[in-house]
């Protein structure tokens, strides 16, 4: 497994916290080193090639890959999930009792012909957006998007968002997804370079734009949430793999394996046997002014 040269752990700044609360998104340049970028590119390209083999995951009609359970599918990317420069945004916002509930790697090559228009705008969280009654709904999860391709200009399959929309429960749209419909007001294509990070609130209204450029879009996405929310990723059998024991305790927690596996442990009743709690406590980063970081 790739090892990250770890800088000291530090929380997100007050300015970053205020900006995130306002916009629901942060773009952090240059998070990954050149060697980390190369490892990620090679790993995702390998997944793309495996998907095309007999018995593989398969590709979409446009040759794209959307592979769920990112670490189960591409274990070489495990260095990303607790990367100290990126992970600070997660524990600063969500605290220590967390796991990755949903993740994927994406590869989108150039589209040569315009495809049928579909309404892709959504909030993450599935039925959380139907069954929770508050307005706005609670954040519940935060996602990290690591970029391994050049999306520094628009038109390259850019991640597209409406900044500030994370506190809006409803977005006007078509009667069904296949009906042509204009982009919502305020839609903004996010630009980034390889190695940049996008941090976003699951509630922000977002979509993927089509890629008509010669640059293949490549990224890895990890959604973090409290452990008392069920995971979508397929991680139950990871302890039987030949690489699982090379992970550190925090990585194992993030991949669904911490404590005794009971509901009580997932509820956070046993912080002292929850690895991220211990890592934050050891570094003096538990903070009684932030509910999720209360010791």
mmCIF file of C-alpha atoms in Angstrom:
data_model
loop_
_atom_site.group_PDB
_atom_site.id
_atom_site.type_symbol
_atom_site.label_atom_id
_atom_site.label_comp_id
_atom_site.label_asym_id
_atom_site.label_seq_id
_atom_site.Cartn_x
_atom_site.Cartn_y
_atom_site.Cartn_z
ATOM 1 C CA UNK A 1 0.000 0.000 0.000
ATOM 2 C CA UNK A 2 1.117 3.559 -0.740
ATOM 3 C CA UNK A 3 2.309 5.402 2.371
ATOM 4 C CA UNK A 4 1.719 9.132 2.687
ATOM 5 C CA UNK A 5 4.428 11.333 4.186
ATOM 6 C CA UNK A 6 2.189 12.678 6.922
ATOM 7 C CA UNK A 7 2.333 16.327 7.987
ATOM 8 C CA UNK A 8 1.082 17.268 11.434
ATOM 9 C CA UNK A 9 -2.694 16.968 11.806
ATOM 10 C CA UNK A 10 -4.418 20.345 11.924
ATOM 11 C CA UNK A 11 -8.138 21.236 11.840
ATOM 12 C CA UNK A 12 -9.732 23.244 9.077
ATOM 13 C CA UNK A 13 -9.503 26.977 9.685
ATOM 14 C CA UNK A 14 -12.342 29.198 10.865
ATOM 15 C CA UNK A 15 -12.348 30.921 7.456
ATOM 16 C CA UNK A 16 -12.656 27.559 5.683
ATOM 17 C CA UNK A 17 -15.469 26.541 8.011
ATOM 18 C CA UNK A 18 -17.339 29.789 7.323
ATOM 19 C CA UNK A 19 -16.816 29.440 3.553
ATOM 20 C CA UNK A 20 -18.032 25.847 3.618
ATOM 21 C CA UNK A 21 -21.105 26.836 5.613
ATOM 22 C CA UNK A 22 -21.847 29.577 3.086
ATOM 23 C CA UNK A 23 -21.190 27.741 -0.179
ATOM 24 C CA UNK A 24 -21.356 24.028 0.712
ATOM 25 C CA UNK A 25 -18.109 23.444 -1.175
ATOM 26 C CA UNK A 26 -14.371 24.073 -0.960
ATOM 27 C CA UNK A 27 -11.747 23.634 -3.697
ATOM 28 C CA UNK A 28 -8.323 22.908 -2.205
ATOM 29 C CA UNK A 29 -5.447 23.058 -4.726
ATOM 30 C CA UNK A 30 -2.367 20.863 -4.683
ATOM 31 C CA UNK A 31 -3.398 18.380 -1.993
ATOM 32 C CA UNK A 32 -1.644 15.408 -3.619
ATOM 33 C CA UNK A 33 2.050 15.192 -4.461
ATOM 34 C CA UNK A 34 3.220 14.258 -7.944
ATOM 35 C CA UNK A 35 3.953 10.706 -6.819
ATOM 36 C CA UNK A 36 0.514 10.383 -5.191
ATOM 37 C CA UNK A 37 -1.121 11.637 -8.378
ATOM 38 C CA UNK A 38 0.766 9.045 -10.433
ATOM 39 C CA UNK A 39 -0.190 6.192 -8.082
ATOM 40 C CA UNK A 40 -3.849 7.211 -8.309
ATOM 41 C CA UNK A 41 -3.819 7.594 -12.081
ATOM 42 C CA UNK A 42 -2.222 4.178 -12.573
ATOM 43 C CA UNK A 43 -4.631 2.519 -10.141
ATOM 44 C CA UNK A 44 -7.739 4.009 -11.723
ATOM 45 C CA UNK A 45 -6.480 3.272 -15.234
ATOM 46 C CA UNK A 46 -5.950 -0.324 -14.128
ATOM 47 C CA UNK A 47 -9.533 -0.485 -12.868
ATOM 48 C CA UNK A 48 -10.735 0.910 -16.186
ATOM 49 C CA UNK A 49 -8.859 -1.750 -18.111
ATOM 50 C CA UNK A 50 -10.103 -4.556 -15.833
ATOM 51 C CA UNK A 51 -13.674 -3.372 -16.302
ATOM 52 C CA UNK A 52 -13.375 -4.059 -20.019
ATOM 53 C CA UNK A 53 -12.239 -7.659 -19.552
ATOM 54 C CA UNK A 54 -14.656 -10.606 -19.675
ATOM 55 C CA UNK A 55 -16.406 -10.797 -16.334
ATOM 56 C CA UNK A 56 -15.377 -7.243 -15.490
ATOM 57 C CA UNK A 57 -17.579 -4.434 -14.240
ATOM 58 C CA UNK A 58 -18.287 -3.235 -17.770
ATOM 59 C CA UNK A 59 -18.522 0.273 -19.188
ATOM 60 C CA UNK A 60 -21.408 2.520 -20.135
ATOM 61 C CA UNK A 61 -22.533 3.059 -23.723
ATOM 62 C CA UNK A 62 -20.137 6.040 -23.898
ATOM 63 C CA UNK A 63 -17.195 4.014 -22.562
ATOM 64 C CA UNK A 64 -17.389 5.457 -19.053
ATOM 65 C CA UNK A 65 -16.684 3.680 -15.766
ATOM 66 C CA UNK A 66 -18.584 4.371 -12.542
ATOM 67 C CA UNK A 67 -17.169 1.796 -10.112
ATOM 68 C CA UNK A 68 -18.729 1.702 -6.646
ATOM 69 C CA UNK A 69 -16.948 0.642 -3.413
ATOM 70 C CA UNK A 70 -13.760 2.404 -4.402
ATOM 71 C CA UNK A 71 -11.299 0.725 -2.008
ATOM 72 C CA UNK A 72 -12.809 -2.741 -2.390
ATOM 73 C CA UNK A 73 -12.477 -2.289 -6.160
ATOM 74 C CA UNK A 74 -9.177 -0.386 -6.212
ATOM 75 C CA UNK A 75 -7.318 -1.026 -2.918
ATOM 76 C CA UNK A 76 -4.302 0.910 -4.178
ATOM 77 C CA UNK A 77 -6.307 4.066 -3.402
ATOM 78 C CA UNK A 78 -6.480 3.405 0.353
ATOM 79 C CA UNK A 79 -3.894 6.141 0.964
ATOM 80 C CA UNK A 80 -6.533 8.704 0.002
ATOM 81 C CA UNK A 81 -9.150 7.954 2.625
ATOM 82 C CA UNK A 82 -7.196 9.379 5.578
ATOM 83 C CA UNK A 83 -4.792 11.591 3.642
ATOM 84 C CA UNK A 84 -3.960 14.170 6.335
ATOM 85 C CA UNK A 85 -4.279 17.248 4.115
ATOM 86 C CA UNK A 86 -7.724 16.136 2.924
ATOM 87 C CA UNK A 87 -9.029 14.155 5.885
ATOM 88 C CA UNK A 88 -8.868 17.164 8.224
ATOM 89 C CA UNK A 89 -11.981 18.538 6.543
ATOM 90 C CA UNK A 90 -13.861 15.366 7.372
ATOM 91 C CA UNK A 91 -13.077 15.047 11.065
ATOM 92 C CA UNK A 92 -13.316 18.811 11.519
ATOM 93 C CA UNK A 93 -16.893 18.717 10.217
ATOM 94 C CA UNK A 94 -18.119 15.254 11.230
ATOM 95 C CA UNK A 95 -16.005 14.274 14.233
ATOM 96 C CA UNK A 96 -14.509 10.905 15.157
ATOM 97 C CA UNK A 97 -17.421 8.432 14.965
ATOM 98 C CA UNK A 98 -17.451 8.135 11.169
ATOM 99 C CA UNK A 99 -17.012 5.753 8.273
ATOM 100 C CA UNK A 100 -17.112 5.846 4.478
ATOM 101 C CA UNK A 101 -20.608 4.877 3.474
ATOM 102 C CA UNK A 102 -20.428 5.458 -0.283
ATOM 103 C CA UNK A 103 -17.494 5.762 -2.673
ATOM 104 C CA UNK A 104 -16.683 5.402 -6.345
ATOM 105 C CA UNK A 105 -14.030 5.864 -9.002
ATOM 106 C CA UNK A 106 -15.040 7.498 -12.264
ATOM 107 C CA UNK A 107 -13.487 7.499 -15.719
ATOM 108 C CA UNK A 108 -15.210 9.441 -18.504
ATOM 109 C CA UNK A 109 -13.448 9.573 -21.885
ATOM 110 C CA UNK A 110 -14.311 12.020 -24.613
ATOM 111 C CA UNK A 111 -17.831 11.876 -26.011
ATOM 112 C CA UNK A 112 -17.776 12.343 -29.792
ATOM 113 C CA UNK A 113 -21.500 12.651 -30.354
ATOM 114 C CA UNK A 114 -24.000 14.458 -28.179
ATOM 115 C CA UNK A 115 -26.046 11.960 -26.201
ATOM 116 C CA UNK A 116 -29.651 12.167 -25.075
ATOM 117 C CA UNK A 117 -30.081 14.814 -22.422
ATOM 118 C CA UNK A 118 -30.798 13.578 -18.920
ATOM 119 C CA UNK A 119 -31.472 15.602 -15.804
ATOM 120 C CA UNK A 120 -28.570 14.624 -13.541
ATOM 121 C CA UNK A 121 -29.037 17.208 -10.805
ATOM 122 C CA UNK A 122 -29.332 15.677 -7.350
ATOM 123 C CA UNK A 123 -28.342 15.745 -3.699
ATOM 124 C CA UNK A 124 -26.470 12.775 -2.242
ATOM 125 C CA UNK A 125 -28.109 10.583 0.357
ATOM 126 C CA UNK A 126 -30.938 8.835 -1.492
ATOM 127 C CA UNK A 127 -34.092 8.670 0.595
ATOM 128 C CA UNK A 128 -32.595 10.902 3.263
ATOM 129 C CA UNK A 129 -33.879 13.622 0.958
ATOM 130 C CA UNK A 130 -37.437 12.310 1.104
ATOM 131 C CA UNK A 131 -37.800 10.947 4.618
ATOM 132 C CA UNK A 132 -36.195 13.669 6.748
ATOM 133 C CA UNK A 133 -38.690 16.389 7.532
ATOM 134 C CA UNK A 134 -36.567 19.428 8.377
ATOM 135 C CA UNK A 135 -35.941 22.421 6.123
ATOM 136 C CA UNK A 136 -33.084 22.568 5.479
ATOM 137 C CA UNK A 137 -32.275 18.923 5.981
ATOM 138 C CA UNK A 138 -29.173 18.120 8.072
ATOM 139 C CA UNK A 139 -25.775 17.756 6.440
ATOM 140 C CA UNK A 140 -25.208 14.143 7.602
ATOM 141 C CA UNK A 141 -22.307 13.499 5.218
ATOM 142 C CA UNK A 142 -19.412 15.201 3.475
ATOM 143 C CA UNK A 143 -17.694 14.016 0.314
ATOM 144 C CA UNK A 144 -14.098 14.285 -0.855
ATOM 145 C CA UNK A 145 -13.410 14.317 -4.595
ATOM 146 C CA UNK A 146 -9.785 13.774 -5.633
ATOM 147 C CA UNK A 147 -8.961 14.799 -9.196
ATOM 148 C CA UNK A 148 -6.509 12.810 -11.292
ATOM 149 C CA UNK A 149 -7.180 14.517 -14.622
ATOM 150 C CA UNK A 150 -6.989 18.063 -15.938
ATOM 151 C CA UNK A 151 -10.383 19.716 -15.545
ATOM 152 C CA UNK A 152 -8.859 23.187 -15.343
ATOM 153 C CA UNK A 153 -11.160 24.367 -18.127
ATOM 154 C CA UNK A 154 -14.893 23.891 -18.526
ATOM 155 C CA UNK A 155 -16.263 21.344 -20.980
ATOM 156 C CA UNK A 156 -14.148 18.478 -19.652
ATOM 157 C CA UNK A 157 -16.845 16.609 -17.773
ATOM 158 C CA UNK A 158 -16.512 19.012 -14.873
ATOM 159 C CA UNK A 159 -18.221 18.522 -11.551
ATOM 160 C CA UNK A 160 -21.018 21.084 -11.628
ATOM 161 C CA UNK A 161 -22.677 22.652 -8.617
ATOM 162 C CA UNK A 162 -24.928 25.468 -7.476
ATOM 163 C CA UNK A 163 -22.893 27.153 -4.736
ATOM 164 C CA UNK A 164 -24.961 27.809 -1.642
ATOM 165 C CA UNK A 165 -27.731 25.401 -2.633
ATOM 166 C CA UNK A 166 -26.984 22.980 0.222
ATOM 167 C CA UNK A 167 -29.598 24.662 2.374
ATOM 168 C CA UNK A 168 -32.303 24.375 -0.285
ATOM 169 C CA UNK A 169 -34.414 21.207 -0.122
ATOM 170 C CA UNK A 170 -35.943 21.413 -3.574
ATOM 171 C CA UNK A 171 -34.690 22.342 -7.054
ATOM 172 C CA UNK A 172 -37.145 23.068 -9.894
ATOM 173 C CA UNK A 173 -36.671 20.494 -12.631
ATOM 174 C CA UNK A 174 -38.359 18.523 -15.418
ATOM 175 C CA UNK A 175 -41.348 16.208 -14.888
ATOM 176 C CA UNK A 176 -39.041 13.248 -15.661
ATOM 177 C CA UNK A 177 -35.296 12.888 -16.133
ATOM 178 C CA UNK A 178 -35.448 12.362 -19.897
ATOM 179 C CA UNK A 179 -37.240 15.627 -20.648
ATOM 180 C CA UNK A 180 -34.852 18.325 -21.982
ATOM 181 C CA UNK A 181 -34.531 21.084 -19.422
ATOM 182 C CA UNK A 182 -32.266 24.119 -19.059
ATOM 183 C CA UNK A 183 -29.464 24.185 -16.523
ATOM 184 C CA UNK A 184 -30.613 25.578 -13.190
ATOM 185 C CA UNK A 185 -29.758 29.160 -12.366
ATOM 186 C CA UNK A 186 -26.347 29.516 -10.776
ATOM 187 C CA UNK A 187 -24.926 26.247 -12.154
ATOM 188 C CA UNK A 188 -21.120 26.449 -12.059
ATOM 189 C CA UNK A 189 -18.578 24.041 -13.527
ATOM 190 C CA UNK A 190 -15.809 23.436 -10.981
ATOM 191 C CA UNK A 191 -12.319 23.627 -12.460
ATOM 192 C CA UNK A 192 -9.353 21.758 -10.963
ATOM 193 C CA UNK A 193 -5.932 20.349 -11.749
ATOM 194 C CA UNK A 194 -4.671 16.832 -11.052
ATOM 195 C CA UNK A 195 -4.011 16.566 -7.322
ATOM 196 C CA UNK A 196 -6.655 19.109 -6.352
ATOM 197 C CA UNK A 197 -9.396 18.270 -3.878
ATOM 198 C CA UNK A 198 -13.070 19.232 -3.798
ATOM 199 C CA UNK A 199 -14.835 19.008 -0.430
ATOM 200 C CA UNK A 200 -18.618 19.225 -0.568
ATOM 201 C CA UNK A 201 -21.703 18.958 1.599
ATOM 202 C CA UNK A 202 -23.861 16.050 0.397
ATOM 203 C CA UNK A 203 -26.829 18.427 0.188
ATOM 204 C CA UNK A 204 -25.327 20.717 -2.441
ATOM 205 C CA UNK A 205 -27.188 20.327 -5.724
ATOM 206 C CA UNK A 206 -24.720 18.906 -8.201
ATOM 207 C CA UNK A 207 -24.315 17.035 -11.476
ATOM 208 C CA UNK A 208 -21.632 15.827 -13.852
ATOM 209 C CA UNK A 209 -21.315 17.677 -17.143
ATOM 210 C CA UNK A 210 -20.511 15.824 -20.374
ATOM 211 C CA UNK A 211 -16.923 15.545 -21.529
ATOM 212 C CA UNK A 212 -16.422 16.609 -25.129
ATOM 213 C CA UNK A 213 -12.710 17.327 -24.668
ATOM 214 C CA UNK A 214 -9.766 15.056 -25.541
ATOM 215 C CA UNK A 215 -8.962 14.841 -21.805
ATOM 216 C CA UNK A 216 -10.262 11.722 -20.075
ATOM 217 C CA UNK A 217 -11.996 12.712 -16.833
ATOM 218 C CA UNK A 218 -10.667 10.689 -13.875
ATOM 219 C CA UNK A 219 -11.513 11.019 -10.188
ATOM 220 C CA UNK A 220 -12.080 9.215 -6.892
ATOM 221 C CA UNK A 221 -14.958 10.131 -4.568
ATOM 222 C CA UNK A 222 -15.422 9.222 -0.888
ATOM 223 C CA UNK A 223 -18.526 10.035 1.153
ATOM 224 C CA UNK A 224 -18.115 10.097 4.960
ATOM 225 C CA UNK A 225 -20.953 9.926 7.463
ATOM 226 C CA UNK A 226 -21.594 8.927 11.102
ATOM 227 C CA UNK A 227 -21.223 5.207 11.762
ATOM 228 C CA UNK A 228 -24.864 5.032 12.869
ATOM 229 C CA UNK A 229 -25.857 5.528 9.217
ATOM 230 C CA UNK A 230 -25.708 2.302 7.200
ATOM 231 C CA UNK A 231 -23.048 2.018 4.533
ATOM 232 C CA UNK A 232 -23.676 1.404 0.856
ATOM 233 C CA UNK A 233 -20.172 0.163 0.038
ATOM 234 C CA UNK A 234 -19.379 -3.543 -0.150
ATOM 235 C CA UNK A 235 -16.773 -3.825 2.641
ATOM 236 C CA UNK A 236 -17.925 -6.741 4.826
ATOM 237 C CA UNK A 237 -15.356 -9.213 3.493
ATOM 238 C CA UNK A 238 -12.339 -6.892 3.413
ATOM 239 C CA UNK A 239 -10.660 -8.574 6.447
ATOM 240 C CA UNK A 240 -10.305 -11.709 4.300
ATOM 241 C CA UNK A 241 -8.240 -9.910 1.645
ATOM 242 C CA UNK A 242 -4.460 -10.208 1.554
ATOM 243 C CA UNK A 243 -3.977 -6.431 1.899
ATOM 244 C CA UNK A 244 -6.373 -5.504 4.715
ATOM 245 C CA UNK A 245 -3.832 -6.036 7.509
ATOM 246 C CA UNK A 246 -1.533 -3.446 5.912
ATOM 247 C CA UNK A 247 -4.097 -0.725 6.672
ATOM 248 C CA UNK A 248 -3.762 1.425 9.753
ATOM 249 C CA UNK A 249 -6.515 1.355 12.444
ATOM 250 C CA UNK A 250 -8.157 4.597 11.269
ATOM 251 C CA UNK A 251 -8.349 3.288 7.700
ATOM 252 C CA UNK A 252 -9.938 0.072 8.977
ATOM 253 C CA UNK A 253 -12.524 2.115 10.889
ATOM 254 C CA UNK A 254 -13.333 4.156 7.790
ATOM 255 C CA UNK A 255 -13.853 0.925 5.864
ATOM 256 C CA UNK A 256 -16.393 -0.367 8.361
ATOM 257 C CA UNK A 257 -14.224 -2.371 10.746
ATOM 258 C CA UNK A 258 -13.875 -0.838 14.196
ATOM 259 C CA UNK A 259 -14.632 -2.167 17.656
ATOM 260 C CA UNK A 260 -16.791 -5.256 18.085
ATOM 261 C CA UNK A 261 -19.079 -4.550 15.140
ATOM 262 C CA UNK A 262 -22.093 -3.986 17.389
ATOM 263 C CA UNK A 263 -24.739 -1.330 17.005
ATOM 264 C CA UNK A 264 -23.755 0.138 20.358
ATOM 265 C CA UNK A 265 -20.183 0.612 19.137
ATOM 266 C CA UNK A 266 -21.400 2.266 15.940
ATOM 267 C CA UNK A 267 -23.523 4.613 18.044
ATOM 268 C CA UNK A 268 -20.313 5.921 19.603
ATOM 269 C CA UNK A 269 -20.730 4.480 23.085
ATOM 270 C CA UNK A 270 -17.116 3.240 23.179
ATOM 271 C CA UNK A 271 -14.860 6.079 22.017
ATOM 272 C CA UNK A 272 -11.746 4.633 23.603
ATOM 273 C CA UNK A 273 -11.861 1.685 21.189
ATOM 274 C CA UNK A 274 -12.687 3.853 18.171
ATOM 275 C CA UNK A 275 -9.366 4.511 16.370
ATOM 276 C CA UNK A 276 -10.087 8.011 15.103
ATOM 277 C CA UNK A 277 -11.091 9.146 18.585
ATOM 278 C CA UNK A 278 -7.744 7.908 19.870
ATOM 279 C CA UNK A 279 -5.811 9.564 17.041
ATOM 280 C CA UNK A 280 -7.476 12.929 17.681
ATOM 281 C CA UNK A 281 -7.122 12.634 21.459
ATOM 282 C CA UNK A 282 -3.422 11.802 21.140
ATOM 283 C CA UNK A 283 -2.901 14.971 19.097
ATOM 284 C CA UNK A 284 -5.000 17.203 21.361
ATOM 285 C CA UNK A 285 -7.577 17.807 18.637
ATOM 286 C CA UNK A 286 -10.785 16.937 20.472
ATOM 287 C CA UNK A 287 -12.687 20.222 20.847
ATOM 288 C CA UNK A 288 -15.616 20.754 23.198
ATOM 289 C CA UNK A 289 -16.725 23.806 21.175
ATOM 290 C CA UNK A 290 -17.603 21.539 18.212
ATOM 291 C CA UNK A 291 -20.349 18.988 18.995
ATOM 292 C CA UNK A 292 -18.876 16.199 16.846
ATOM 293 C CA UNK A 293 -15.460 16.641 18.487
ATOM 294 C CA UNK A 294 -16.578 16.714 22.105
ATOM 295 C CA UNK A 295 -14.244 14.446 24.113
#
